[in-house]
Amino acid sequence: MKRVLNLAAVVVMAGFLGGCGPGESGGNFEDVDELREAFADAGGTCDDWNQTDTVAGALQSGECSSTSQLSVFKDASGVQYQITEVKKSDRAEGMGDWLTGENWIIATDGSTENATDLQAEFGGQVVSFKEAG
């Protein structure tokens, strides 16, 4: 009987730990369609999907609207390269916050989706392009 109770305690604990919310990294995605589905499940609006594959360095990319762009990269170094390139360019001015993960970026302008709100459901890290003032 003690063994059954111990097993039950382990199962309950695993359930609590597994249900603590999204992982800090936000996970890894095989393709942009998988990222789009997760984005929508987290509350993102993506009624007008258009896979464009125009983001430099991304394996795949697309737009949910003129305000949200989703990109999947080979690995974290691709994500970091994209962040660095945008931050050192004049494109960073006026850019909204991004939600980033192991191999993906969700770029929003903040008008329909907010990266911080999405992070609560999705996981990942918010990257801001606003100048510290």
Short mmCIF file of C-alpha atoms in Angstrom, two decimals:
data_model
loop_
_atom_site.label_atom_id
_atom_site.label_comp_id
_atom_site.label_asym_id
_atom_site.label_seq_id
_atom_site.Cartn_x
_atom_site.Cartn_y
_atom_site.Cartn_z
CA MET A 1 0.00 0.00 0.00
CA LYS A 2 2.86 2.38 0.85
CA ARG A 3 4.37 1.74 -2.58
CA VAL A 4 1.09 2.70 -4.32
CA LEU A 5 0.88 5.91 -2.31
CA ASN A 6 4.48 6.78 -3.18
CA LEU A 7 3.77 6.17 -6.87
CA ALA A 8 0.62 8.29 -6.65
CA ALA A 9 2.62 11.11 -5.04
CA VAL A 10 5.20 10.98 -7.85
CA VAL A 11 2.47 11.10 -10.51
CA VAL A 12 0.74 14.06 -8.81
CA MET A 13 4.08 15.91 -8.43
CA ALA A 14 4.91 15.31 -12.10
CA GLY A 15 1.53 16.73 -13.01
CA PHE A 16 2.17 19.88 -10.99
CA LEU A 17 5.65 20.33 -12.40
CA GLY A 18 4.53 19.64 -15.94
CA GLY A 19 1.66 22.10 -15.60
CA CYS A 20 3.72 25.03 -14.35
CA GLY A 21 3.27 26.90 -17.62
CA PRO A 22 5.42 27.31 -20.71
CA GLY A 23 9.12 26.63 -20.63
CA GLU A 24 11.47 29.56 -20.48
CA SER A 25 12.82 28.76 -23.95
CA GLY A 26 9.40 28.52 -25.57
CA GLY A 27 10.46 25.33 -27.32
CA ASN A 28 11.71 24.49 -30.78
CA PHE A 29 9.64 24.34 -33.97
CA GLU A 30 10.18 22.20 -37.06
CA ASP A 31 8.50 24.66 -39.42
CA VAL A 32 6.63 27.95 -39.56
CA ASP A 33 3.22 26.23 -39.76
CA GLU A 34 3.86 24.57 -36.40
CA LEU A 35 4.90 27.96 -34.97
CA ARG A 36 1.77 29.59 -36.42
CA GLU A 37 -0.47 26.98 -34.77
CA ALA A 38 1.23 27.50 -31.40
CA PHE A 39 0.96 31.28 -31.84
CA ALA A 40 -2.79 31.00 -32.44
CA ASP A 41 -3.19 28.60 -29.48
CA ALA A 42 -1.48 31.20 -27.27
CA GLY A 43 -4.00 33.86 -28.30
CA GLY A 44 -2.27 35.35 -31.33
CA THR A 45 -4.46 36.43 -34.24
CA CYS A 46 -3.54 34.82 -37.54
CA ASP A 47 -6.58 34.94 -39.80
CA ASP A 48 -4.67 36.17 -42.85
CA TRP A 49 -1.65 33.81 -43.08
CA ASN A 50 0.79 34.31 -45.92
CA GLN A 51 4.00 32.25 -45.97
CA THR A 52 6.51 34.56 -47.62
CA ASP A 53 9.92 33.06 -46.75
CA THR A 54 11.43 36.55 -47.02
CA VAL A 55 13.19 36.91 -43.65
CA ALA A 56 16.94 36.79 -44.24
CA GLY A 57 18.56 33.77 -42.61
CA ALA A 58 15.26 32.10 -41.69
CA LEU A 59 14.41 28.61 -42.89
CA GLN A 60 10.78 29.73 -43.24
CA SER A 61 8.80 32.87 -42.47
CA GLY A 62 5.39 34.36 -42.98
CA GLU A 63 2.97 37.06 -41.97
CA CYS A 64 -0.27 36.80 -40.06
CA SER A 65 -1.01 40.41 -40.97
CA SER A 66 0.94 43.57 -41.56
CA THR A 67 1.57 43.67 -37.80
CA SER A 68 2.84 40.13 -37.03
CA GLN A 69 5.65 38.16 -38.65
CA LEU A 70 6.69 34.62 -37.68
CA SER A 71 10.09 33.10 -38.51
CA VAL A 72 11.77 29.74 -37.89
CA PHE A 73 15.55 29.42 -37.97
CA LYS A 74 17.93 26.46 -38.00
CA ASP A 75 19.00 27.14 -34.40
CA ALA A 76 19.48 29.78 -31.70
CA SER A 77 22.44 31.33 -33.49
CA GLY A 78 20.13 32.30 -36.37
CA VAL A 79 17.74 33.99 -33.95
CA GLN A 80 20.58 35.84 -32.22
CA TYR A 81 22.04 36.95 -35.56
CA GLN A 82 18.68 38.39 -36.62
CA ILE A 83 18.28 40.29 -33.33
CA THR A 84 21.81 41.69 -33.56
CA GLU A 85 21.39 42.77 -37.19
CA VAL A 86 18.13 44.59 -36.48
CA LYS A 87 19.45 46.27 -33.32
CA LYS A 88 22.46 47.71 -35.14
CA SER A 89 20.40 48.89 -38.12
CA ASP A 90 18.11 51.87 -38.51
CA ARG A 91 15.18 49.40 -38.80
CA ALA A 92 15.12 49.05 -35.00
CA GLU A 93 13.64 52.52 -34.58
CA GLY A 94 9.89 52.17 -34.15
CA MET A 95 10.07 48.37 -34.13
CA GLY A 96 7.81 46.58 -31.67
CA ASP A 97 8.95 43.97 -29.18
CA TRP A 98 9.72 40.43 -30.34
CA LEU A 99 8.99 37.17 -28.62
CA THR A 100 11.86 34.76 -29.28
CA GLY A 101 12.55 31.11 -28.58
CA GLU A 102 15.12 28.42 -29.29
CA ASN A 103 14.81 28.71 -33.08
CA TRP A 104 11.98 31.17 -33.71
CA ILE A 105 10.89 34.80 -33.63
CA ILE A 106 7.42 36.30 -33.42
CA ALA A 107 7.80 39.95 -34.41
CA THR A 108 4.85 42.21 -33.61
CA ASP A 109 4.35 45.94 -33.69
CA GLY A 110 2.27 45.79 -30.49
CA SER A 111 -0.96 46.99 -32.10
CA THR A 112 -2.76 43.62 -32.12
CA GLU A 113 -0.44 41.28 -30.19
CA ASN A 114 1.71 42.15 -27.24
CA ALA A 115 4.91 40.10 -26.85
CA THR A 116 4.71 40.16 -23.05
CA ASP A 117 1.10 38.92 -23.04
CA LEU A 118 1.98 36.15 -25.51
CA GLN A 119 4.98 35.16 -23.40
CA ALA A 120 2.72 34.27 -20.46
CA GLU A 121 1.05 31.56 -22.57
CA PHE A 122 3.84 30.75 -25.01
CA GLY A 123 7.10 30.98 -23.10
CA GLY A 124 10.20 32.41 -24.74
CA GLN A 125 12.00 35.70 -24.16
CA VAL A 126 10.86 39.22 -25.00
CA VAL A 127 13.36 41.31 -26.95
CA SER A 128 12.81 45.06 -26.95
CA PHE A 129 14.10 47.43 -29.60
CA LYS A 130 13.20 50.55 -27.62
CA GLU A 131 16.10 52.78 -26.69
CA ALA A 132 16.82 52.99 -22.97
CA GLY A 133 16.16 56.56 -21.99
#
